[in-house]
Short mmCIF file of C-alpha atoms (C1' of nucleotides) and ligand atoms in Angstrom, two decimals:
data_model
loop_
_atom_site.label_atom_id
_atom_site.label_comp_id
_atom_site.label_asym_id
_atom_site.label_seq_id
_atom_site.Cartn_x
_atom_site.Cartn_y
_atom_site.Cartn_z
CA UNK E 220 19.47 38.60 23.27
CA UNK E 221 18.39 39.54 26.67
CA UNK E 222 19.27 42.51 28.66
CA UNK E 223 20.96 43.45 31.49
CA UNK E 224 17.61 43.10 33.73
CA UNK E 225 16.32 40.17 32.02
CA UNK E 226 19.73 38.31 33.07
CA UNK E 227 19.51 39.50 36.57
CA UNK E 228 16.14 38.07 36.94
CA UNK E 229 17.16 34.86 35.32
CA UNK E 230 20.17 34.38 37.33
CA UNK E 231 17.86 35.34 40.71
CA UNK E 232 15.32 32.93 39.46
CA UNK E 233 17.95 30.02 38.76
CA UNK E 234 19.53 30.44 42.37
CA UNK E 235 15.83 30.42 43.79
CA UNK E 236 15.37 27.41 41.91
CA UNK E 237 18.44 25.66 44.14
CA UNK E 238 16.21 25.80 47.32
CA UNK E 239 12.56 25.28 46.19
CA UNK E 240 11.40 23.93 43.35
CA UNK E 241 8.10 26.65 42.29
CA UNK E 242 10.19 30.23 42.63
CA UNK E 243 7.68 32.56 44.04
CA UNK E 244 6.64 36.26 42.92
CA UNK E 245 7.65 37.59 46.26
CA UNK E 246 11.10 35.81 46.58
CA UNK E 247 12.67 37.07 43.54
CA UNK E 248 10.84 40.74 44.27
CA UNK E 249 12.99 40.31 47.52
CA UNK E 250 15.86 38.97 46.32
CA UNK E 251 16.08 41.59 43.54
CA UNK E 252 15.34 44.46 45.78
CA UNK E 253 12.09 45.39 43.68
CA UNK E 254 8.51 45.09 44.11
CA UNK E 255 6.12 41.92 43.43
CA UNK E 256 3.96 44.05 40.81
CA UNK E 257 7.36 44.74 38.94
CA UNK E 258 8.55 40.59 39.05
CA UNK E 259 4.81 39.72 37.53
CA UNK E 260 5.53 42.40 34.12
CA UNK E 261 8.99 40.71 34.01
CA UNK E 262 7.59 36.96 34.31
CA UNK E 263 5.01 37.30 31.20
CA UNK E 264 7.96 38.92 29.49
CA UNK E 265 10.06 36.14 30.30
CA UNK E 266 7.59 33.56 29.67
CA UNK E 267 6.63 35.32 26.45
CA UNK E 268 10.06 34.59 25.20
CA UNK E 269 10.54 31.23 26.05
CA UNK E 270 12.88 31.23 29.01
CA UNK E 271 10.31 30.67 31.93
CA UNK E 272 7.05 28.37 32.40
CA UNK E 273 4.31 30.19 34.51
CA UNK E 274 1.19 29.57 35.49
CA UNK E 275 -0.62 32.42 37.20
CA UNK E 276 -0.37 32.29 40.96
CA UNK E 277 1.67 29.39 40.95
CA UNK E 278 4.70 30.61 40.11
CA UNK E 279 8.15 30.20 37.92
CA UNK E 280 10.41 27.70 36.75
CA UNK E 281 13.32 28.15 34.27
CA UNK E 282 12.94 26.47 30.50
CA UNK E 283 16.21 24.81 29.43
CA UNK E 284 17.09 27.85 26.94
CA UNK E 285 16.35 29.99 30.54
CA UNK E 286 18.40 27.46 32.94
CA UNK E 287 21.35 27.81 30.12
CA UNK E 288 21.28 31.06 29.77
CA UNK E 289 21.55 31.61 33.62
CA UNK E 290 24.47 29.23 33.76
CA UNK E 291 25.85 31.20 31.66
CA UNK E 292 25.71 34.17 33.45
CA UNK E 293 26.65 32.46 36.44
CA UNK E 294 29.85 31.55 34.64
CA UNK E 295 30.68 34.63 33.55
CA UNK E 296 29.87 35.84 37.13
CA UNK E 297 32.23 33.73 38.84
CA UNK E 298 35.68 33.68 36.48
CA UNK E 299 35.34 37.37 36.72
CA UNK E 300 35.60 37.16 40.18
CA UNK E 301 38.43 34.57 40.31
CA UNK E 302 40.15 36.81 37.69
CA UNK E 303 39.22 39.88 40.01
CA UNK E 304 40.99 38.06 43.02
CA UNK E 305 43.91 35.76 41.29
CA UNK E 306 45.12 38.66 38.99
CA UNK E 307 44.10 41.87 40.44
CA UNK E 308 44.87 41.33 44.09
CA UNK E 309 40.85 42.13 44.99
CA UNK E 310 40.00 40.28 48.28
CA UNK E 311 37.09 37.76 48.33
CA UNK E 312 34.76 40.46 50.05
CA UNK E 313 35.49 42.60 47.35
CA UNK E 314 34.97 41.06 43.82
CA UNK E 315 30.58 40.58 44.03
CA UNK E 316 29.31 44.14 43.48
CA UNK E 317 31.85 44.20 40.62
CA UNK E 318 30.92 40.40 39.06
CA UNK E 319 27.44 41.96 39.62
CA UNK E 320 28.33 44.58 36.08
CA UNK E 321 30.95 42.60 34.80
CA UNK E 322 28.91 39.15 34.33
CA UNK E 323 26.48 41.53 31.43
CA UNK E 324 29.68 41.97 29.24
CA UNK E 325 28.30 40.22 26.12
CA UNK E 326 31.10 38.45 24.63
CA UNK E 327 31.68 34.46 24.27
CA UNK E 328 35.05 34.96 22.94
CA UNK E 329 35.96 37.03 25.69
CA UNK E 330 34.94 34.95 28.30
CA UNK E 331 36.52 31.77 26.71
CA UNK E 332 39.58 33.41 26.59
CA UNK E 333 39.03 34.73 30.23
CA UNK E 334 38.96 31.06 31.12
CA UNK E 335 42.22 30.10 29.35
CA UNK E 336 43.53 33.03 30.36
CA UNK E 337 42.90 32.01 34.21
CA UNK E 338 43.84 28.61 33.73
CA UNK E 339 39.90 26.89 33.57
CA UNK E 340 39.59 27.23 36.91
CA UNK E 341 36.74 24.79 38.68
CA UNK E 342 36.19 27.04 41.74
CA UNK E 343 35.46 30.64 42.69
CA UNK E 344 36.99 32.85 45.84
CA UNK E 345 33.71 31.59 47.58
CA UNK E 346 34.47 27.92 46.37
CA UNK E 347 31.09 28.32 44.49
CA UNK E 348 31.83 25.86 40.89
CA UNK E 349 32.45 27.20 37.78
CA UNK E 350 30.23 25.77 35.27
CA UNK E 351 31.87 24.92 31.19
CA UNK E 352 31.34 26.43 28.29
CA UNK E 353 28.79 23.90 27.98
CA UNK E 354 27.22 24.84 31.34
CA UNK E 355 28.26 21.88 33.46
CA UNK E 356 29.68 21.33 36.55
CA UNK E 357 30.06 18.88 39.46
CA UNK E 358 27.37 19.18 41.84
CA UNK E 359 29.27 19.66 44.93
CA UNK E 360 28.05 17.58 47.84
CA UNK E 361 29.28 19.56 50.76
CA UNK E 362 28.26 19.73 54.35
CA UNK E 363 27.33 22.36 56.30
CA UNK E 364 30.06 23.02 58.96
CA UNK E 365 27.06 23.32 61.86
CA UNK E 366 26.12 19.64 60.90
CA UNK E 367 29.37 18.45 62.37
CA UNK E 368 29.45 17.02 65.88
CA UNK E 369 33.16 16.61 67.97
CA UNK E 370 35.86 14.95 66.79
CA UNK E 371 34.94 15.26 62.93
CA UNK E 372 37.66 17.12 60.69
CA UNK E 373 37.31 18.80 57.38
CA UNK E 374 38.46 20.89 54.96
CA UNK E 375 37.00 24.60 54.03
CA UNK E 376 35.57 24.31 50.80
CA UNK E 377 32.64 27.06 50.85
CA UNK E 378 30.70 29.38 52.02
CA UNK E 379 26.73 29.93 51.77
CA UNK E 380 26.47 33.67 52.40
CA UNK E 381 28.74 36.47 50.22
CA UNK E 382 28.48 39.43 52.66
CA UNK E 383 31.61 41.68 52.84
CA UNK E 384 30.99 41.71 56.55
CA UNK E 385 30.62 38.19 56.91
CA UNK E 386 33.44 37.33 54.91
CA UNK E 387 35.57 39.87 56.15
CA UNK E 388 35.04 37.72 59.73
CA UNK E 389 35.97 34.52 58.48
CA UNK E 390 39.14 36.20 56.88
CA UNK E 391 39.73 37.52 60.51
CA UNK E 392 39.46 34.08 61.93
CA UNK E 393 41.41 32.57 59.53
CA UNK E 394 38.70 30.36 58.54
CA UNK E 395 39.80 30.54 54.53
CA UNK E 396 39.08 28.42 51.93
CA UNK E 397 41.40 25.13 52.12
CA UNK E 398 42.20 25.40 55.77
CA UNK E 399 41.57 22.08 57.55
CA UNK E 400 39.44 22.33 60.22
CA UNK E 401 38.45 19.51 63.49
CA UNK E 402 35.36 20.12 65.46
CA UNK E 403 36.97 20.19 69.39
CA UNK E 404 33.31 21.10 71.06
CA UNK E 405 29.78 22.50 70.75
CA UNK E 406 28.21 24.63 73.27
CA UNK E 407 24.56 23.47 74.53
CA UNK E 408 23.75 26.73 75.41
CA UNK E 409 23.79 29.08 72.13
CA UNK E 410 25.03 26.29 69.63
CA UNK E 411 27.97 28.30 69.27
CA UNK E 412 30.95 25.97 68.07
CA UNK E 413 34.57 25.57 68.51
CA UNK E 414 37.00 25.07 66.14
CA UNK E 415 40.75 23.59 65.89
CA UNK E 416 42.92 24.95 63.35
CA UNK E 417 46.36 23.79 62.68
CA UNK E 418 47.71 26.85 64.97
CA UNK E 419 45.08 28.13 67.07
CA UNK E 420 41.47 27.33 68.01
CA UNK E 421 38.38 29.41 67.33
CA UNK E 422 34.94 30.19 68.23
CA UNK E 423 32.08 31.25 66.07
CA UNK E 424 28.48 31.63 66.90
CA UNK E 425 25.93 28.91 65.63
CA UNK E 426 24.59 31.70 63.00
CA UNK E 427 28.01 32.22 61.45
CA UNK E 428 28.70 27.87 61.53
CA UNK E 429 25.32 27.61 59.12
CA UNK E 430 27.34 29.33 55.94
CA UNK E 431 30.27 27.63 56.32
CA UNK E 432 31.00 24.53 53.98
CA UNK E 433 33.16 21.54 54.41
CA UNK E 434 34.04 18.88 52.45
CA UNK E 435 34.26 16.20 55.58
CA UNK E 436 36.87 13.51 56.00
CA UNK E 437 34.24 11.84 58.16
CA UNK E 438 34.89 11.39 61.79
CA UNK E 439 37.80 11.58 63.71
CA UNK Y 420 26.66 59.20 38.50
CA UNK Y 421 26.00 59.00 35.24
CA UNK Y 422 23.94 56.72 32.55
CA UNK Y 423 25.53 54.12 30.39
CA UNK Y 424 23.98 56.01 27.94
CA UNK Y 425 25.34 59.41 29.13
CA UNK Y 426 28.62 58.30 29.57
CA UNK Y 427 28.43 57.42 25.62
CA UNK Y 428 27.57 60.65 24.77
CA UNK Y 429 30.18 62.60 26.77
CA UNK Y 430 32.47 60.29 25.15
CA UNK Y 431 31.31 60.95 21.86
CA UNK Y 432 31.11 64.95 22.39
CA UNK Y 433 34.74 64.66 23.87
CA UNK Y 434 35.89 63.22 20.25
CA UNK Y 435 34.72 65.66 18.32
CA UNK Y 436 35.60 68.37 20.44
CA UNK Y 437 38.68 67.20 19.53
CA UNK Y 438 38.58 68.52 15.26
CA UNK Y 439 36.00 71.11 16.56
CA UNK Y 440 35.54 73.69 19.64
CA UNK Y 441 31.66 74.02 18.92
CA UNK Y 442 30.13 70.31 18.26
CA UNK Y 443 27.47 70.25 16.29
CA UNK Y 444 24.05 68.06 17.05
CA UNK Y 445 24.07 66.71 13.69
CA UNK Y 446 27.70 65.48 14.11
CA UNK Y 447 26.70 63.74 17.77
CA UNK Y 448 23.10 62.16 16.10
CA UNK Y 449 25.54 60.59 13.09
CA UNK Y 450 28.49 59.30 15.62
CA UNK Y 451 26.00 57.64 18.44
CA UNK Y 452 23.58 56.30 15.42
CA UNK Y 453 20.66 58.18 16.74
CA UNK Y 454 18.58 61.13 15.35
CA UNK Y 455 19.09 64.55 15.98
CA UNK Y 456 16.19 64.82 17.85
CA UNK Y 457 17.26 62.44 20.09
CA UNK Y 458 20.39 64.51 21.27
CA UNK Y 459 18.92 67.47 21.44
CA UNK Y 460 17.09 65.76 24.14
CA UNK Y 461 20.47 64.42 26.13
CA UNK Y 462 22.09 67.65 25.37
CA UNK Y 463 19.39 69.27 27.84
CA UNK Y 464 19.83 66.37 30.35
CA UNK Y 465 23.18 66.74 30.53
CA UNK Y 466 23.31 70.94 30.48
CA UNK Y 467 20.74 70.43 33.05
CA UNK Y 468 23.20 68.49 34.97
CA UNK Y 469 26.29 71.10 34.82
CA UNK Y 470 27.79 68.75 32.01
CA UNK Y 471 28.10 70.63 29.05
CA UNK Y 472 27.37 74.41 27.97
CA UNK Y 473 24.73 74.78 25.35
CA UNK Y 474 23.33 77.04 24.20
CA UNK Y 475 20.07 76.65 21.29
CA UNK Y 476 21.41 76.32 18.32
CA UNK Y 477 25.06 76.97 19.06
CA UNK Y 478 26.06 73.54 19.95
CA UNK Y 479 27.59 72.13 23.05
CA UNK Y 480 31.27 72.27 25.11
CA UNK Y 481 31.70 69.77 27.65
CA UNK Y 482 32.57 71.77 31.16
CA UNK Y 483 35.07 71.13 33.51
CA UNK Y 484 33.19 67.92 35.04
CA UNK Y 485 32.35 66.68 31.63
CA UNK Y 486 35.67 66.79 30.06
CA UNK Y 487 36.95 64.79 33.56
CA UNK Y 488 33.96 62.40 33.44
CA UNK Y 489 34.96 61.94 29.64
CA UNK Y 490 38.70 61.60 29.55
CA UNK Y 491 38.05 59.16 32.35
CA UNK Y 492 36.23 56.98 30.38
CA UNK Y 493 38.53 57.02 27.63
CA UNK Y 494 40.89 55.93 30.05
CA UNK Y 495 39.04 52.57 30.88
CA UNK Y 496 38.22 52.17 27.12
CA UNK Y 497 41.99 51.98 26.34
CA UNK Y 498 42.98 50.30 29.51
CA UNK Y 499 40.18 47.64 28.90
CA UNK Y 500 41.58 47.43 25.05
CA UNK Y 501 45.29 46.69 26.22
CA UNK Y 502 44.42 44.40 28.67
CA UNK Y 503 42.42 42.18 25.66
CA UNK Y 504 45.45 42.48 23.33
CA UNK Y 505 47.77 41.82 25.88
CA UNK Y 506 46.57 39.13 28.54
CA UNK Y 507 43.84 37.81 26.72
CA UNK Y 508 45.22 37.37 23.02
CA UNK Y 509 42.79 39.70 21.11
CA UNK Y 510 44.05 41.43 18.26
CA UNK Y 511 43.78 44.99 17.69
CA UNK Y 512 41.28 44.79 15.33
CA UNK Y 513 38.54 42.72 17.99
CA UNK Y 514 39.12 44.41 20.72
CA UNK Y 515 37.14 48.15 20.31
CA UNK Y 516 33.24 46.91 20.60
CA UNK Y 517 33.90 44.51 23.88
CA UNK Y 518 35.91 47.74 25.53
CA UNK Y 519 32.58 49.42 24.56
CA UNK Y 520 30.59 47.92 26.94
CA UNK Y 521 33.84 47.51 29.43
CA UNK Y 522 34.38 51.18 29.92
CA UNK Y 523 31.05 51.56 31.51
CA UNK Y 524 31.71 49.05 34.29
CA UNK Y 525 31.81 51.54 37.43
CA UNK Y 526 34.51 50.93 40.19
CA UNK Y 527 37.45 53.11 40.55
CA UNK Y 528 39.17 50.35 42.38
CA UNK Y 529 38.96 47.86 39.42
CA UNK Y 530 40.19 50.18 37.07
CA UNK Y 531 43.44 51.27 39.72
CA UNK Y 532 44.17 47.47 39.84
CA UNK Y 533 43.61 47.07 36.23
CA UNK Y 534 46.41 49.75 35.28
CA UNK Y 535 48.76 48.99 37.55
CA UNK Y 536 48.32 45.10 36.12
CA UNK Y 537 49.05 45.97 33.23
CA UNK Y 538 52.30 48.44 34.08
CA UNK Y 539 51.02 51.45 33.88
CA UNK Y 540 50.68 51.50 29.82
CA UNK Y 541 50.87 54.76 28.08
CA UNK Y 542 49.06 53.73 24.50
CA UNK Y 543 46.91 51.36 23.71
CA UNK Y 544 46.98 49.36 21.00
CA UNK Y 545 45.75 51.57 18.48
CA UNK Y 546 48.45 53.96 19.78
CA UNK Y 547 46.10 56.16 21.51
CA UNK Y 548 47.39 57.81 24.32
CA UNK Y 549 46.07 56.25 27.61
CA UNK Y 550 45.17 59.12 30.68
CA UNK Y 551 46.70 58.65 34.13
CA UNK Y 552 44.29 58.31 37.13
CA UNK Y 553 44.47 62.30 37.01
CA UNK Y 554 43.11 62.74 33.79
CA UNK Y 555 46.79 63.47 32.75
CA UNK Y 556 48.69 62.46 29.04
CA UNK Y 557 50.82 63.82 26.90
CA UNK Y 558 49.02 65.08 24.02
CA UNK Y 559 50.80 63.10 20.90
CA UNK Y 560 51.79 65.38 18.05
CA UNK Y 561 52.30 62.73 15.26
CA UNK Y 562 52.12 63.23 11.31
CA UNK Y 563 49.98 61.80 9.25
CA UNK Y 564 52.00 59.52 6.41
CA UNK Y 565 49.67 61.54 4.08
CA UNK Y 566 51.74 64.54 4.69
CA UNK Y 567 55.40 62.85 4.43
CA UNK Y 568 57.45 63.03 1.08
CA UNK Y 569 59.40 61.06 -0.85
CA UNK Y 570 62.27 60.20 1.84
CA UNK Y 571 60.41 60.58 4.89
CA UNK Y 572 61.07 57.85 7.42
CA UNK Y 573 59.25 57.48 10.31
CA UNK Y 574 57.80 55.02 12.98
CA UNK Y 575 54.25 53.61 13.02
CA UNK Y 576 52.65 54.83 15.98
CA UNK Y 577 49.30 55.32 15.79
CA UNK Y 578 46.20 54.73 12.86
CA UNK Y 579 42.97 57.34 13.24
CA UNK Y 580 40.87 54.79 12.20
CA UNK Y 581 39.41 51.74 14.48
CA UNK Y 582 37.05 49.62 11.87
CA UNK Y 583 38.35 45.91 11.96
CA UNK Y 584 38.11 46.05 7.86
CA UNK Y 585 40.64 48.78 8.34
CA UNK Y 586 42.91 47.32 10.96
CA UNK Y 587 43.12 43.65 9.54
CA UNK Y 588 44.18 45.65 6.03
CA UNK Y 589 47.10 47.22 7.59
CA UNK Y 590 48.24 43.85 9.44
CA UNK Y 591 47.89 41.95 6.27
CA UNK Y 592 50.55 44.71 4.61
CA UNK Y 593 52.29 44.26 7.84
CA UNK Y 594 51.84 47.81 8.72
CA UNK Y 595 51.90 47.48 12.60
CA UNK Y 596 52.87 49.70 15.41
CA UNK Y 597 56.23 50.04 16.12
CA UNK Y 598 57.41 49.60 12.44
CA UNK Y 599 59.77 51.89 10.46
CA UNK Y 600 59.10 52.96 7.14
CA UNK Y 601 60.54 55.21 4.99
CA UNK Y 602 58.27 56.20 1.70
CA UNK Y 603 59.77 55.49 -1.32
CA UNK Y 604 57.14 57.11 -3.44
CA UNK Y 605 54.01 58.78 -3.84
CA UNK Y 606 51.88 58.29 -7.18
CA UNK Y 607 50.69 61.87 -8.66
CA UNK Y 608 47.75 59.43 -10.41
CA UNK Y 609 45.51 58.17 -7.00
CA UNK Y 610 48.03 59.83 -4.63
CA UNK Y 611 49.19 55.94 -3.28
CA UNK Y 612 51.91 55.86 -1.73
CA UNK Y 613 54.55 53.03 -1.76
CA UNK Y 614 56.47 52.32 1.65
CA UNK Y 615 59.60 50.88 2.26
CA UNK Y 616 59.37 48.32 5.11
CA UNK Y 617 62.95 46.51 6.74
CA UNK Y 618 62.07 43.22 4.40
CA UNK Y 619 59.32 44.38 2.05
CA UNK Y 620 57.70 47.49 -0.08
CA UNK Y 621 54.51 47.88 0.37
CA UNK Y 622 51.83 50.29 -1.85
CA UNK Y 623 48.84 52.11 -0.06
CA UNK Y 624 46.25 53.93 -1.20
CA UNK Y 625 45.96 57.29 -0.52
CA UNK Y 626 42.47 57.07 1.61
CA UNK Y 627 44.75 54.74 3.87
CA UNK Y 628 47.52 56.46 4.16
CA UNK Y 629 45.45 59.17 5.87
CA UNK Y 630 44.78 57.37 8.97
CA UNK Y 631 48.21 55.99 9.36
CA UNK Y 632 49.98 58.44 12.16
CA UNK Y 633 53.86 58.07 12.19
CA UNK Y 634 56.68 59.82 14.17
CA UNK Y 635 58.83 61.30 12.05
CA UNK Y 636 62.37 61.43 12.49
CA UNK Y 637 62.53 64.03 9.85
CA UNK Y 638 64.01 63.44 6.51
CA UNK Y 639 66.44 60.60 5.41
"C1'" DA B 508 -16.19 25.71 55.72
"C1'" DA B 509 -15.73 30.56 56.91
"C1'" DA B 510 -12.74 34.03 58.19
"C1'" DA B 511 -8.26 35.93 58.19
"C1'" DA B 512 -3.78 36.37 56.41
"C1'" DT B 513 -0.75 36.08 52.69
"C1'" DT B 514 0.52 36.13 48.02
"C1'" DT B 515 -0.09 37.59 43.51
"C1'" DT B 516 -2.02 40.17 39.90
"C1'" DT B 517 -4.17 44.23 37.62
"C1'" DA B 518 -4.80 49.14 36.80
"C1'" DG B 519 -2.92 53.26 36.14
"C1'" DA B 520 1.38 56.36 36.49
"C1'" DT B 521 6.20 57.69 36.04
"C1'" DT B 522 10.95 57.91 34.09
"C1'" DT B 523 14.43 57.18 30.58
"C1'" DA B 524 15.75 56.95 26.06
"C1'" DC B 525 14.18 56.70 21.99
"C1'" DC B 526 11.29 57.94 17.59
"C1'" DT B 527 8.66 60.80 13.52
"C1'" DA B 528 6.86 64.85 11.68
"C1'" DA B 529 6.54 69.57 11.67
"C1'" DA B 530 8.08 74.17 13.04
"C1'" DA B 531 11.75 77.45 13.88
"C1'" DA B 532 16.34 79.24 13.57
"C1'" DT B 533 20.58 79.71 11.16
"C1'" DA B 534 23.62 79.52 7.19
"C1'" DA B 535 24.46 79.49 2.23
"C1'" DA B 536 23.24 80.71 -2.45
"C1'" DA B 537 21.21 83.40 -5.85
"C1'" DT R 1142 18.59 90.83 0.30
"C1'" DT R 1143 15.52 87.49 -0.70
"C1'" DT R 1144 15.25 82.70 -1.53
"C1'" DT R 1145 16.80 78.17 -0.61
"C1'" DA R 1146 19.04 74.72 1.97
"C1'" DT R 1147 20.63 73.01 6.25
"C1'" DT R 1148 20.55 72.52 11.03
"C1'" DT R 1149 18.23 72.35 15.22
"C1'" DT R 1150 14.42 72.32 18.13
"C1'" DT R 1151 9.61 71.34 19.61
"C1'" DA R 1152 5.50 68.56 19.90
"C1'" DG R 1153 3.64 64.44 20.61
"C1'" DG R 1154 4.25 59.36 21.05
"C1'" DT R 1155 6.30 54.57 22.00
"C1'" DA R 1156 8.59 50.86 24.71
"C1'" DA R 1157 11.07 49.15 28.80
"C1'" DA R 1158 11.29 48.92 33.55
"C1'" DT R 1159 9.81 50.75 37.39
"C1'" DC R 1160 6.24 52.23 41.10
"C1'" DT R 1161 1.68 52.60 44.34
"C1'" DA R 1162 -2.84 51.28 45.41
"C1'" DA R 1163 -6.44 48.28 45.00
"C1'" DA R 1164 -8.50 43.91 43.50
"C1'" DA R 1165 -8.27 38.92 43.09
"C1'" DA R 1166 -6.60 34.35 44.13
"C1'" DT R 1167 -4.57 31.21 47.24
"C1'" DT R 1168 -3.21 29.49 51.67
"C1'" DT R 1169 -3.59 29.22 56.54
"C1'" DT R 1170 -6.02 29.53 60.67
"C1'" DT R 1171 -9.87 29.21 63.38
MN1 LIG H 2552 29.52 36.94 43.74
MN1 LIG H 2553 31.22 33.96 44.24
MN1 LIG H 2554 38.41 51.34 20.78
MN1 LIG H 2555 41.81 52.13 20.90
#
DNA sequence: AAAAATTTTTAGATTTACCTAAAAATAAAA
DNA sequence: TTTTATTTTTAGGTAAATCTAAAAATTTTT
């Protein structure tokens, strides 16, 4: 059994793991708003028990029993957010800080029936996947909306960065999850990019294009 | 903003406030599974912090802010313990060691959204009144069956005991809330008492029958 | 390959929530 | 009203998760 920090390291270390393949001592201190000398105790601890491999200086990866077990929090994360926005009206700038406490609730039978209960959904308000019970799920294989050129169309499917200010903008834009989208032109000068919806057209900056996904019905 | 642990104790201090104005130390250290010691410690923290009135050796009252901080907690507990039963298919004898860990999840929003989700329930399944956002509910003056005579009819509304051994005993005899007995008759021996359900009789011991609460509609 | 910069680890403290054992206060019994 | 029993507190300590400051290892730059 692991506790509430423990899991909160493992999760940070898991989504580290999606970008680079050694996690270092000074990402996860950032990432978990600590300091490096605090990530080192927890990385013996964690290696002590079995859930990370480390080599001094070199940095972390998860074991299997540590990748599973951060699935699983990841799971738990994200159908309490879809239950947080299908069932209690919460918008999707709303639900993390509250995943963040409820994903520690230590209860499989609560969480499988969570999942029934929400009808096994595959996708969270962010469009971020929804591992099984048995931890798996599809890798999705979107595109990031800044790698489009003109002319290419899409659908919304995702979004790289959970900010409530950043989301909240999108929202404002319209630019929700499932909306179709066509590329109708990029601006040389600050990469900003417009976009055609199926009632109006919009422009966002090149910074705010990077964190959008889209699953792309190729060109035109 | 208080502790997980803190929040258990106020909790705990609140119930047995409830049989006694003065609560003891001993009586905390045996309900949270601790040592006396222990509480003494907390009991300081949480003077300290305008919580409770103590004074050495007299035992503690919860002030003003405790008893708020307390009954609100109570009110997520049974909140958290309907919505199990209810939307998720628990019954009422699973439900009381998830809500544990549920009534510490901090977010006034969630727990707004969660009420009003549910319709604004007044009980929860044990038949435990449920607080209003205010703090506010109607303090429930049932009987005990131990104290009804040969006659008595009533309606199951509440049990003063939570233990899953407990529970699942009553829903085996099919002694569930909402259901109308009448008592049929009470053995001088053990002090059972046999019950007279709308399709069956059913015989309880005496040590059960004590944590059964029932509202009486008086006699015959 | 040295020097400089960066990253990571160790050493030593602090805070919270516990504990045991012993002392002190209070309550009950003789 | 002593003596005895019970309750409560203090004293001193442990383990988990932090921190700061300084040392060590690694990486990058000259
Ligand atoms: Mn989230
Ligand atoms: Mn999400
Ligand atoms: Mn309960
Ligand atoms: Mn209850």
């Amino acid at each position: 059994m692991q506790s509430y920090t423990e899991e909160n390291y493992l999760k940070t270390i898991y989504h580290l793991a999606e970008k680079t393949i050694n996690v270092q001592t000074n990402a996860i201190a950032e990432q978990m708003q600590t300091k490096p000398a605090s990530v080192t105790d927890m990385i013996k601890k964690l290696a002590d028990k079995g859930l990370v491999d480390y080599i001094k200086y070199q940095g972390v990866t998860l074991t299997e029993t540590g990748k599973n077990t951060a699935i699983d929090i990841v799971r738990k994360h994200r159908l309490w957010e879809v239950f947080l926005v299908d069932k209690l009206n919460f918008k999707w700038d709303e639900v993390h800080d509250v995943a963040e406490e409820l994903e520690h609730i230590k209860s499989i039978e609560l969480i499988e029936r969570l999942d029934e209960f929400l009808g096994f959904p595959k996708a969270d308000p962010h469009g971020d996947p929804i591992p099984d019970k048995n931890g798996r799920f599809a890798k999705t294989q979107f595109i990031k909306l800044i790698e489009l050129t003109i002319g290419d169309q899409g659908t919304i499917t995702g979004v790289t960065q959970h900010s409530s200010a950043f989301l909240k903008h999108l929202e404002k834009l319209g630019l929700t999850l499932g909306k179709k989208i066509q590329i109708s032109d990029v601006t040389d000068f600050d990469g900003s990019v417009e976009i055609l919806l199926s009632d109006k057209q919009v422009n966002i900056s090149r910074e705010v294009a990077k964190h959008i996904l889209i699953s792309s019905n190729g060109k035109n």
